[in-house]
Short mmCIF file of C-alpha atoms in Angstrom, two decimals:
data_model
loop_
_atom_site.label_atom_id
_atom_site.label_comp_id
_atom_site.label_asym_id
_atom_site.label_seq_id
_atom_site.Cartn_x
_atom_site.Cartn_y
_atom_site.Cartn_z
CA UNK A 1106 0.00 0.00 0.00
CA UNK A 1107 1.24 3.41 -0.71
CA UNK A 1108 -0.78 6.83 0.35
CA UNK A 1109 0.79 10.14 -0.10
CA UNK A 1110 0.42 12.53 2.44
CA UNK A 1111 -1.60 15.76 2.11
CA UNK A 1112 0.52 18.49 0.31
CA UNK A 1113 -0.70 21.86 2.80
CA UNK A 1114 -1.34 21.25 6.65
CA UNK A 1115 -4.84 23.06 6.62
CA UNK A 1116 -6.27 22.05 3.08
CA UNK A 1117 -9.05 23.66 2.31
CA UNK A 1118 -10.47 21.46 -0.54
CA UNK A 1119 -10.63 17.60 -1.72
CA UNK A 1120 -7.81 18.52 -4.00
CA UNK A 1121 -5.87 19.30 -1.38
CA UNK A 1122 -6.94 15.70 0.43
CA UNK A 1123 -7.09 13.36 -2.56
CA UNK A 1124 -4.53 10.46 -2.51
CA UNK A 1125 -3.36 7.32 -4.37
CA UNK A 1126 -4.22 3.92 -2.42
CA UNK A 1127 -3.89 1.12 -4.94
CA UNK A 1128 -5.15 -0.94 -1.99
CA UNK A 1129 -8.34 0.15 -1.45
CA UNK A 1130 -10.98 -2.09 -1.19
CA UNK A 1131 -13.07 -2.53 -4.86
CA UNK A 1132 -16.36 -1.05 -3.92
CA UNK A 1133 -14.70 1.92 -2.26
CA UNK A 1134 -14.91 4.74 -5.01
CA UNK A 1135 -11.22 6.16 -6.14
CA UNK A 1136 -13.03 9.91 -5.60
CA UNK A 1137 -13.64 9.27 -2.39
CA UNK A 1138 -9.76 8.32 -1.00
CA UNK A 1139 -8.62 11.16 0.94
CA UNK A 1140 -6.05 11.61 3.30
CA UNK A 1141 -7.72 12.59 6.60
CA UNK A 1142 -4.75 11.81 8.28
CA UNK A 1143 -4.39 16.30 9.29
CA UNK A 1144 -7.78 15.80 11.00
CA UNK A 1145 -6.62 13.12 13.85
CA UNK A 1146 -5.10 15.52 16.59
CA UNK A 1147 -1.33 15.36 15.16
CA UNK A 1148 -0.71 18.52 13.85
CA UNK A 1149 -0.88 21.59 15.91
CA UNK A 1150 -1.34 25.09 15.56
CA UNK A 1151 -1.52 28.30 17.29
CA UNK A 1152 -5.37 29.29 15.77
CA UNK A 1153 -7.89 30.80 18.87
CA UNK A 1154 -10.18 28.25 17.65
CA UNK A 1155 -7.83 25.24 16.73
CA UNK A 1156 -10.43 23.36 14.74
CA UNK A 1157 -11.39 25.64 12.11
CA UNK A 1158 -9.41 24.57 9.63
CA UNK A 1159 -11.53 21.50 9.86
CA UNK A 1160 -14.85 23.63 9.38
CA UNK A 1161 -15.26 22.92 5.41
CA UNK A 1162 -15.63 19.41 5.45
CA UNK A 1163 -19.34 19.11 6.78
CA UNK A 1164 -20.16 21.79 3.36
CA UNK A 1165 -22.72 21.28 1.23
CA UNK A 1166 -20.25 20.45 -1.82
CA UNK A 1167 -18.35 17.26 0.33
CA UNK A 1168 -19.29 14.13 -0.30
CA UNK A 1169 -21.43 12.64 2.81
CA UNK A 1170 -19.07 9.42 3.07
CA UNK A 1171 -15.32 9.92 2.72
CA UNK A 1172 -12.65 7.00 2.38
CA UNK A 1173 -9.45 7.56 4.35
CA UNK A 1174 -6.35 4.87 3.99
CA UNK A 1175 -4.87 3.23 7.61
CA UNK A 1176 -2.72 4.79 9.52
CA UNK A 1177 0.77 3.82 9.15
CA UNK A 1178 2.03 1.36 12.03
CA UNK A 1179 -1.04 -0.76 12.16
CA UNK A 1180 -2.28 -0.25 15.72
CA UNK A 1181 -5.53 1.99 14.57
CA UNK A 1182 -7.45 -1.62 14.20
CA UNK A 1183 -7.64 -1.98 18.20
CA UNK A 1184 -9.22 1.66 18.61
CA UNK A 1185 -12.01 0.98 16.37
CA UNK A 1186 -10.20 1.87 12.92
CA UNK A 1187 -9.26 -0.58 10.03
CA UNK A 1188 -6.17 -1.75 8.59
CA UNK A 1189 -7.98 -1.44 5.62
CA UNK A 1190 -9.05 2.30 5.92
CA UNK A 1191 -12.48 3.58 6.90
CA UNK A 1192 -14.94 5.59 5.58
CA UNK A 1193 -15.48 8.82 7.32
CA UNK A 1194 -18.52 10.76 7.89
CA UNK A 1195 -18.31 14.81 8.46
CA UNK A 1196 -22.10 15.88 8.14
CA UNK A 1197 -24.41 16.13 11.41
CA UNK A 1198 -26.88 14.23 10.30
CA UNK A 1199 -24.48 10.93 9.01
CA UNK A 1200 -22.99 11.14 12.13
CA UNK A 1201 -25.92 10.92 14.26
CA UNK A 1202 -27.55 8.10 12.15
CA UNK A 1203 -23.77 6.44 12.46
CA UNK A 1204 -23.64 6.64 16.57
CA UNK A 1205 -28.11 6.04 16.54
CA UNK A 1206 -28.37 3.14 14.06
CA UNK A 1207 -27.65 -0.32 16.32
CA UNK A 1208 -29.07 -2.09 13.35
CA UNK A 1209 -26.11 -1.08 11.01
CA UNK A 1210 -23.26 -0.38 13.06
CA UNK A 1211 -21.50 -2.03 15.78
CA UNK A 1212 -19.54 -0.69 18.61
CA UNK A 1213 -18.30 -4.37 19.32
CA UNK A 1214 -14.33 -4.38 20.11
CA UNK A 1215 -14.06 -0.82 20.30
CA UNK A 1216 -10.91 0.35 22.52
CA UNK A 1217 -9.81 -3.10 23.56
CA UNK A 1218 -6.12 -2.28 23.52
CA UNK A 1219 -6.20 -5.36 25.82
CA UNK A 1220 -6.13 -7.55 22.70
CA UNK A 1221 -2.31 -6.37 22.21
CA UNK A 1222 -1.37 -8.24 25.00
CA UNK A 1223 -3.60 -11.62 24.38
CA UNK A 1224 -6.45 -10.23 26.88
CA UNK A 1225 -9.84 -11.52 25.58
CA UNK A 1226 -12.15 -9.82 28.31
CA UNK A 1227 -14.39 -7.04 26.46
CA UNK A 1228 -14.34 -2.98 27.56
CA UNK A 1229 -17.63 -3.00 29.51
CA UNK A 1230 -19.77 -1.45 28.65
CA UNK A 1231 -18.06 0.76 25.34
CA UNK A 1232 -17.40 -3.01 23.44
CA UNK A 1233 -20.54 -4.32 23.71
CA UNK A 1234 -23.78 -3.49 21.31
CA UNK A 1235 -27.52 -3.75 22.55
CA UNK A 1236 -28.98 -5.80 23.83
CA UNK A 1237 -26.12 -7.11 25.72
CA UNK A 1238 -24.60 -3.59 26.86
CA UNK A 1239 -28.30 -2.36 28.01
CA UNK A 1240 -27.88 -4.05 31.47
CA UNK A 1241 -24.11 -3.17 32.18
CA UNK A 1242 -25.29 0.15 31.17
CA UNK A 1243 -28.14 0.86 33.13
CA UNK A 1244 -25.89 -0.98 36.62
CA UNK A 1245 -22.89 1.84 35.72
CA UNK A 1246 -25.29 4.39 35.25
CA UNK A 1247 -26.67 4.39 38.90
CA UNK A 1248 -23.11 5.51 39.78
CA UNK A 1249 -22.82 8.62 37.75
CA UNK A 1250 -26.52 10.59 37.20
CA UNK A 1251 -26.89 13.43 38.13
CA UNK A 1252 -28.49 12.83 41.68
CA UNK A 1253 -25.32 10.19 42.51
CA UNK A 1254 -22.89 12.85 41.36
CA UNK A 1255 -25.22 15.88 43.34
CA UNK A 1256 -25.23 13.57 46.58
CA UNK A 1257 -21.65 12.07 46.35
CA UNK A 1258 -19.12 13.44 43.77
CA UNK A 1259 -19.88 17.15 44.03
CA UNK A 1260 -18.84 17.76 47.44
CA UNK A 1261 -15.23 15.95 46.58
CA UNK A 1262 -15.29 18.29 43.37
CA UNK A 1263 -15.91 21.18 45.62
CA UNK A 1264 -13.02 19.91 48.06
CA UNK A 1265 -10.39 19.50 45.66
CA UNK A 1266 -11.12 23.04 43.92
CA UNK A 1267 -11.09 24.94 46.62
CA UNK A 1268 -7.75 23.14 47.81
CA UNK A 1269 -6.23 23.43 44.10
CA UNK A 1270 -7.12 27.02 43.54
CA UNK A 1271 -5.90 28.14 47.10
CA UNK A 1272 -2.96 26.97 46.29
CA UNK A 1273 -2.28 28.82 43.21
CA UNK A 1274 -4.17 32.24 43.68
CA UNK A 1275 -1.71 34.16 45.61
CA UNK A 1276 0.95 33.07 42.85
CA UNK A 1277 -0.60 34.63 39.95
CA UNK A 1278 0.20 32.13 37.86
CA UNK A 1279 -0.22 28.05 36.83
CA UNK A 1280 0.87 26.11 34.11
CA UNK A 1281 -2.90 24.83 33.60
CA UNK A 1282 -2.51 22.07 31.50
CA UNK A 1283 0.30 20.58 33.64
CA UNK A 1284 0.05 21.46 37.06
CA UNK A 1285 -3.68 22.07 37.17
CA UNK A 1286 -6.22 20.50 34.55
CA UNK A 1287 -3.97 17.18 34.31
CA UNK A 1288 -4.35 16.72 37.78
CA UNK A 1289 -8.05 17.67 39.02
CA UNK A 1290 -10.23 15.63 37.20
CA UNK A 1291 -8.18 12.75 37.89
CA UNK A 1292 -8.01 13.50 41.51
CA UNK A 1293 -11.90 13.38 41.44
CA UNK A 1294 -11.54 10.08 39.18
CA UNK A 1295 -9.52 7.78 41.63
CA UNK A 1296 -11.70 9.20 44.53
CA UNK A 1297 -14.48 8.31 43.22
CA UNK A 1298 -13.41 4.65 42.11
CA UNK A 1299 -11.02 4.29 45.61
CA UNK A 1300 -7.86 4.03 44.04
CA UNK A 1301 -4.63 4.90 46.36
CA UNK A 1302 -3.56 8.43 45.87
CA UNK A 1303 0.16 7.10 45.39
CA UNK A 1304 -0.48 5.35 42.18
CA UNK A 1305 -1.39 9.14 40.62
CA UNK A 1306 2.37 9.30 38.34
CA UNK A 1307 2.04 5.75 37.57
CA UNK A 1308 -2.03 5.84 36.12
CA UNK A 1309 -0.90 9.03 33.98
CA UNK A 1310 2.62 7.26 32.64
CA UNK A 1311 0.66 4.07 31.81
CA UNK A 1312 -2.69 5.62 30.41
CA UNK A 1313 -0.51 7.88 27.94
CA UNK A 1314 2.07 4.91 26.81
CA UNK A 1315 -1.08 3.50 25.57
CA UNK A 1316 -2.95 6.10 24.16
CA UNK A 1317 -0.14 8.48 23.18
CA UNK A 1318 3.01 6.53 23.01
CA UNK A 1319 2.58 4.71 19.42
CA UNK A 1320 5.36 2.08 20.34
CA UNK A 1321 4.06 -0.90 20.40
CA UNK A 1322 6.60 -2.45 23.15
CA UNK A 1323 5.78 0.12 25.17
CA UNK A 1324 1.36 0.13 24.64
CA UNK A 1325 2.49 -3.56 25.95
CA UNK A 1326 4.05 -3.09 29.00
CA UNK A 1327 1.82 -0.21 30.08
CA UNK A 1328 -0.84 -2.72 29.48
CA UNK A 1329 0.46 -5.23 31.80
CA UNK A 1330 1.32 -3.06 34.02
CA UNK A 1331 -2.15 -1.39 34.81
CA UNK A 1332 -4.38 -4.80 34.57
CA UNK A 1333 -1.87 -6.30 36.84
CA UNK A 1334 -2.85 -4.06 39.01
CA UNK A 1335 -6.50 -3.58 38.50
CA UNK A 1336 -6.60 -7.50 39.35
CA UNK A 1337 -4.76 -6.76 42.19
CA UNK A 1338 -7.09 -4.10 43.49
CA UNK A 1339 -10.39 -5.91 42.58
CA UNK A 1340 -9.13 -9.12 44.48
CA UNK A 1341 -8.46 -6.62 47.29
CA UNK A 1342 -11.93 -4.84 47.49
CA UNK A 1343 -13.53 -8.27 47.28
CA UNK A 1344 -12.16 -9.32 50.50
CA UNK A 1345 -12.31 -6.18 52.13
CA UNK A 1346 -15.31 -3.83 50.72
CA UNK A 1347 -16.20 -0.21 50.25
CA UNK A 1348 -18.31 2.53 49.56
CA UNK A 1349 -16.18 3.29 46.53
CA UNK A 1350 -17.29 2.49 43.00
CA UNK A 1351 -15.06 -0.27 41.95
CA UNK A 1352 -16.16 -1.87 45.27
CA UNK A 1353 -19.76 -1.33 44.04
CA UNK A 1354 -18.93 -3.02 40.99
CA UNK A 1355 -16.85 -6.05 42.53
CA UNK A 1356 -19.90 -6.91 44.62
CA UNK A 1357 -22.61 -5.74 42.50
CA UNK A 1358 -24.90 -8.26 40.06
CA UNK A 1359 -27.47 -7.47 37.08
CA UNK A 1360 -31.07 -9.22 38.41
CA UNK A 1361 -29.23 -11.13 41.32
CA UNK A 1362 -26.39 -12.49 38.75
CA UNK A 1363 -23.15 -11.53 40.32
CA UNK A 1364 -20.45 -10.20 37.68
CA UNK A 1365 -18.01 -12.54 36.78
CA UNK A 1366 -13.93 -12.33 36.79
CA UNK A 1367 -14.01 -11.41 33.24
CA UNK A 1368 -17.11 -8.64 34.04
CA UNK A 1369 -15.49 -6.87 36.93
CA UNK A 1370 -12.35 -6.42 35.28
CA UNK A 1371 -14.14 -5.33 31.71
CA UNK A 1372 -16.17 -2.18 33.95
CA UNK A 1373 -13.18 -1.23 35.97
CA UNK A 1374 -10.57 -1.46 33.20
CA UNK A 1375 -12.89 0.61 30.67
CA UNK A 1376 -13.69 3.33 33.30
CA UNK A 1377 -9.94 3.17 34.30
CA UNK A 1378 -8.82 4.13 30.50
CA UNK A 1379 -11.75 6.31 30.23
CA UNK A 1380 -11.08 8.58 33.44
CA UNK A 1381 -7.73 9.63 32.86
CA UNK A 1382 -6.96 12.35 30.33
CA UNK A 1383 -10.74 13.35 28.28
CA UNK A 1384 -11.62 16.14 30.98
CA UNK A 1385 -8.32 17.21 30.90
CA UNK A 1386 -7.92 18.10 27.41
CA UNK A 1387 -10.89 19.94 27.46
CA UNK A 1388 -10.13 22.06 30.45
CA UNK A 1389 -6.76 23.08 28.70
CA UNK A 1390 -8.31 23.63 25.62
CA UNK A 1391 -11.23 25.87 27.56
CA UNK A 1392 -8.98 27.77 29.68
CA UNK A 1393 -6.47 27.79 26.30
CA UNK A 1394 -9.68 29.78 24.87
CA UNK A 1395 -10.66 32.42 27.28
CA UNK A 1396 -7.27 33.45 27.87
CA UNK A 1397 -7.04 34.30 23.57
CA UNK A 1398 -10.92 36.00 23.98
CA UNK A 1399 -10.47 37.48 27.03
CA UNK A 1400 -14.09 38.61 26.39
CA UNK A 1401 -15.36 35.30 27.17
CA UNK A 1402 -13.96 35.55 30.30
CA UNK A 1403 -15.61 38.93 31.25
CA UNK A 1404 -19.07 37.92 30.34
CA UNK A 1405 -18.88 34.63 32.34
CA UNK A 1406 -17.66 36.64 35.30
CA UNK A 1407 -20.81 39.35 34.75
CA UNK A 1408 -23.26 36.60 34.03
CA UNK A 1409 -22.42 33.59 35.97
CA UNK A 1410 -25.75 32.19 34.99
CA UNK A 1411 -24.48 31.28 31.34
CA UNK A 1412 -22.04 29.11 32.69
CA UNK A 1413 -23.70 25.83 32.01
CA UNK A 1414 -24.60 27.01 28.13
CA UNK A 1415 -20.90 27.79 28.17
CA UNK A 1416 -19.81 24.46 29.39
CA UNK A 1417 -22.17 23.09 26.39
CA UNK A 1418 -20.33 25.71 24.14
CA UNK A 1419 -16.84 25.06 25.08
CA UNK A 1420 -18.02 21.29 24.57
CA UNK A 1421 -19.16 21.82 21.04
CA UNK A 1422 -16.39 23.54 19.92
CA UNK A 1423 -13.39 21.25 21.53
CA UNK A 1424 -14.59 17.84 20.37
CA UNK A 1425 -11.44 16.13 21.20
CA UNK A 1426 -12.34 13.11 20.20
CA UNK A 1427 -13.75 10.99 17.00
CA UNK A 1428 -15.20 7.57 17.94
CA UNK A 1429 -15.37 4.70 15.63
CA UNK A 1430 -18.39 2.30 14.43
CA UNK A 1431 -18.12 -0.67 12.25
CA UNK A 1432 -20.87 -2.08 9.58
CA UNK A 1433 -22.66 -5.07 10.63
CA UNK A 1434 -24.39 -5.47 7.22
CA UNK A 1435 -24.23 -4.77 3.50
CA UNK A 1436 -26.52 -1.36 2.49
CA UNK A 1437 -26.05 1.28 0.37
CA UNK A 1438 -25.78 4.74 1.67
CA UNK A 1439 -26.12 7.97 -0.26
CA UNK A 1440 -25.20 6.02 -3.44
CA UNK A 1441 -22.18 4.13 -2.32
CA UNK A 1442 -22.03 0.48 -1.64
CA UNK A 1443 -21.38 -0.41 2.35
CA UNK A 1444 -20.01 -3.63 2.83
CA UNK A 1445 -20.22 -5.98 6.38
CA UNK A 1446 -17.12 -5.05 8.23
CA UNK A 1447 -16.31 -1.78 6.93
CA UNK A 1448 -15.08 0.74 9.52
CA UNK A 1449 -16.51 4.10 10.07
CA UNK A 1450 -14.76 7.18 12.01
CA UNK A 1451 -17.06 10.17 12.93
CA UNK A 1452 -15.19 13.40 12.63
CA UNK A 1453 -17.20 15.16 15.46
CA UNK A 1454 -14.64 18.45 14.64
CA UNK A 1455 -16.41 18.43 11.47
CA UNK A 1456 -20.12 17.55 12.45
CA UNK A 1457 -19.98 19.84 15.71
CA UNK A 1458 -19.72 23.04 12.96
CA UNK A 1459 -22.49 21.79 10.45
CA UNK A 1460 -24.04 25.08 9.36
CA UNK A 1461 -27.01 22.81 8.44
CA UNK A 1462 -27.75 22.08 12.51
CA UNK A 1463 -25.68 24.91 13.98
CA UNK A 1464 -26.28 28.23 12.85
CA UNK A 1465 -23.35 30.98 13.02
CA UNK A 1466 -21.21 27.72 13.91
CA UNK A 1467 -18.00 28.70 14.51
CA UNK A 1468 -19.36 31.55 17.15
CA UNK A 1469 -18.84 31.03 20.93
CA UNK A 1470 -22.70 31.08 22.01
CA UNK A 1471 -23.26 30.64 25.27
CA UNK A 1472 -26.91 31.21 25.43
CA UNK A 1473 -27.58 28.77 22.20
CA UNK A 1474 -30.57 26.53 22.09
CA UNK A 1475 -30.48 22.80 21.60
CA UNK A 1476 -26.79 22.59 21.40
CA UNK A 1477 -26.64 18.82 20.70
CA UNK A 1478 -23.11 18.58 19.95
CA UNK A 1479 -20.74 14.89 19.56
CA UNK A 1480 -18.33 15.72 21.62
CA UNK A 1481 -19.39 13.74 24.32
CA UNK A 1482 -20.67 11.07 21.18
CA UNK A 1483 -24.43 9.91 20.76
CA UNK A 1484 -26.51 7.30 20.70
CA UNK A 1485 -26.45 4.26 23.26
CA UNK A 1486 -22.92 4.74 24.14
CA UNK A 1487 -23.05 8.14 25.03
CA UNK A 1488 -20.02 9.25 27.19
CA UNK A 1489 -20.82 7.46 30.30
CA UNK A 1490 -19.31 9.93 32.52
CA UNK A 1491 -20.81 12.72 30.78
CA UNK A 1492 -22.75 14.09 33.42
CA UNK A 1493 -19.62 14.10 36.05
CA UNK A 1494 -17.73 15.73 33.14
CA UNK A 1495 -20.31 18.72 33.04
CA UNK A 1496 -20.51 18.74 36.69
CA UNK A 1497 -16.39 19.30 37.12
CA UNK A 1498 -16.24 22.06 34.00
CA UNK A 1499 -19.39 23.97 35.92
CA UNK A 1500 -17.94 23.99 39.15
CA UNK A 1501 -14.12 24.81 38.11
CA UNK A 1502 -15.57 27.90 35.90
CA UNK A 1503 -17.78 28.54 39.09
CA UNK A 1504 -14.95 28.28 41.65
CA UNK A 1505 -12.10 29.93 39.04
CA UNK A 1506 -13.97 33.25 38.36
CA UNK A 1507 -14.79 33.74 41.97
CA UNK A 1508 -11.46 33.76 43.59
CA UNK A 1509 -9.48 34.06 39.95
CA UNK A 1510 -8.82 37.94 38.45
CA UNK A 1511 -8.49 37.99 34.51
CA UNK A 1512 -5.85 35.87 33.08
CA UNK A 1513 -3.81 35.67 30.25
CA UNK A 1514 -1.49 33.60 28.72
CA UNK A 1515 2.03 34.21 30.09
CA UNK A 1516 4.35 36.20 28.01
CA UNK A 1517 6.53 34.43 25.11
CA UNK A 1518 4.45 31.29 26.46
CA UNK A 1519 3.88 28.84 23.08
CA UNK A 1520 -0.40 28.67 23.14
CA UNK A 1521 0.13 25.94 20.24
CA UNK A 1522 -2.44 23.12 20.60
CA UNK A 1523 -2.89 19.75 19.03
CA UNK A 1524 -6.79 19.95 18.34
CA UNK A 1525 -7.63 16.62 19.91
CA UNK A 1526 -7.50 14.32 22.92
CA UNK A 1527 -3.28 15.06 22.93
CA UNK A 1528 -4.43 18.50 23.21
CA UNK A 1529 -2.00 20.89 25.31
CA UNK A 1530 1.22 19.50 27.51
CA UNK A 1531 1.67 23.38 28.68
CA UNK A 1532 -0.04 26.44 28.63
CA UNK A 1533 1.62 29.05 31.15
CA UNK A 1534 -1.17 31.53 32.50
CA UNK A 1535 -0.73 35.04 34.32
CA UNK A 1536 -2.89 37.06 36.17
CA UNK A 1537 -2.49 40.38 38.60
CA UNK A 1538 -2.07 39.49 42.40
CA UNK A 1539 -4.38 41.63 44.12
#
């Protein structure tokens, strides 16, 4: 197989995109092979909105179903991709049917990284497709609504913020994306599930040799590392129990059925890889935002009650992620022949800025209506810690604006972001002492 590589780093056309890929599968039209490759988080820039060069391919004139060739190195397969490409859809309305339609696509094997390292156990419930993820579903879900996270979470959310932020106000400054939004959310994570505070540096080193790393050797080891100790931790909480949520899970059952080996470490393994780093991005990309449109900043602070519509807003327009779906049947769809198997990627950066469902798109809104956005993905396997997610971005822009003054990024600082779930190692911010 050989694909060239775009030509420009922001194309703005198919042109720009189209590529050779002798390989292709026959029924995938030739017009349709484009090299999507720009669109994947890998190449950053120094835009206030980061994904705009991304904008044009949910217009009227793109095809609704792109083709896109593998990735080189072969590893895309275990998040969901193909090592045969995968069509990709850009449009709002493909997109939703893609996340909404169980009867044509799967979510089966999604994110089982496991499989690297000969692990057979699915990534409960993400890897599973109704019927069978409805009941894992619904037993998770008791653990994270809204009243759970009102009753339980938010008072530890409120705990660490105030702790974080004392520590940091005085100094007028904080490296946000290091010292502040890679640590909080994950604070509240291992809280919540009852992990030892100690294995903080470890979590973060394993989570990103597996997400982040690309080496192979080193996915591996992290691998082993982290379900070694998961194991280790579940055999734990089953002899001595808790009110924390992997003890829930270790001693919970679906309709009196108690979970097996392989079911206890498929929950705690997916919320594990799940809880790490998604909050984080987007707190470095928000905070990345309102320090380039300072405005944003000074109407929050006058108008505290948009903060929720903002949280949707800064959701919408920092969709760090692009899940994956695979067909489970032969159909045709908007004149192109889908075959059984093939693999579809949703590129929410595109579909969040559909002028066809969003109007003024690529406008910060915080007061608009019906802001149904991807970033948090659709359908039955919606982000399953969506509602904790919303509940830590509320109260941090709640909490910041109270005891923060305006910020700004710090002088000579790079602001250069990689517009997905790598996101932002650093981002230096400033404000006056008063």
């Amino acid at each position: 197989m050989s694909a060239s590589t775009a030509t420009a780093p922001h194309p703005k056309s198919l042109d720009d995109i189209r590529v050779d890929f002798p390989d292709a599968p026959s029924h995938v039209p030739k017009d349709r092979i484009v090299d999507l490759s720009w669109t994947m988080g890998g190449v950053p820039n120094d835009q206030v909105d980061p994904y705009e060069h991304m904008g044009w391919l949910a217009g009227q004139n793109i095809p609704r179903l792109l083709f896109n060739p593998p990735a080189a190195g072969g590893l895309g397969a275990i998040a969901g991709g193909s090592a045969t490409g995968n069509w990709v859809v850009t449009h709002y309305e493909d997109i939703d049917r893609v996340y909404c339609d169980n009867e044509h696509f799967s979510n089966k094997g999604t994110a089982e990284f496991q499989r690297l390292i000969g692990e057979t156990f699915p990534s409960i419930p993400l890897g599973l497709d109704p019927p069978e993820h409805t009941p894992y579903r619904m037993f998770l879900t008791q653990f994270l609504g809204p009243a759970t996270i009102t009753r339980v979470m938010e008072p530890m959310i409120r705990e660490v913020l105030d702790e974080m932020i004392g520590e940091i106000e005085d100094k007028g400054e904080v490296d946000m994306a290091w010292d502040f939004a890679r640590v909080f959310p994950v604070r509240i994570f291992m809280g919540m599930m009852g992990f030892p505070k100690e294995m903080f540096d470890d979590f973060l080193e394993w989570e990103w040799n597996i997400l982040h790393s690309g080496s192979l050797e080193k996915m591996q080891w992290a691998l082993r590392s982290v379900l070694d100790f998961l194991r280790g931790f579940i055999a734990e909480k089953e002899k001595n129990p808790d009110q924390f949520l992997t003890s829930s899970i270790v001693h919970g059952d679906i309709k009196g059925r108690k979970f097996t080996d392989d079911e206890k470490i498929g929950m705690v393994w997916f919320l594990w890889l799940g809880g790490l780093d998604t909050v984080a991005a987007t707190i470095a990309q928000m905070f990345r935002r309102m320090a380039l449109q300072p405005e944003i900043q000074t109407r929050l602070r006058d108008n505290p009650e948009l903060i929720n519509g903002a949280v949707e807003e800064f959701l919408r327009t920092q969709p760090i992620l692009s899940s994956a779906r695979r067909a489970i049947k032969d159909f045709e769809w908007h004149g192109v022949q889908v075959k059984a198997g093939d693999s579809f990627s949703c590129l929410n950066p595109a579909g969040n800025f559909d002028p066809a469902r969003f109007e003024n798109p690529r406008e910060f809104d915080p007061t608009r209506k019906g802001n149904r956005h991807f970033t948090l993905v659709g359908g039955v396997h919606s982000c399953l810690g969506g509602h904790l997610a919303r509940r830590e971005l509320r109260l941090l822009l709640d909490e910041w604006f109270k005891r923060i003054p305006e910020f700004r990024a710090k002088p000579g600082s790079d602001t250069s972001v990689f517009p997905g779930l790598l996101s932002i190692r650093n981002l230096p911010l400033v404000w006056d002492v008063k």
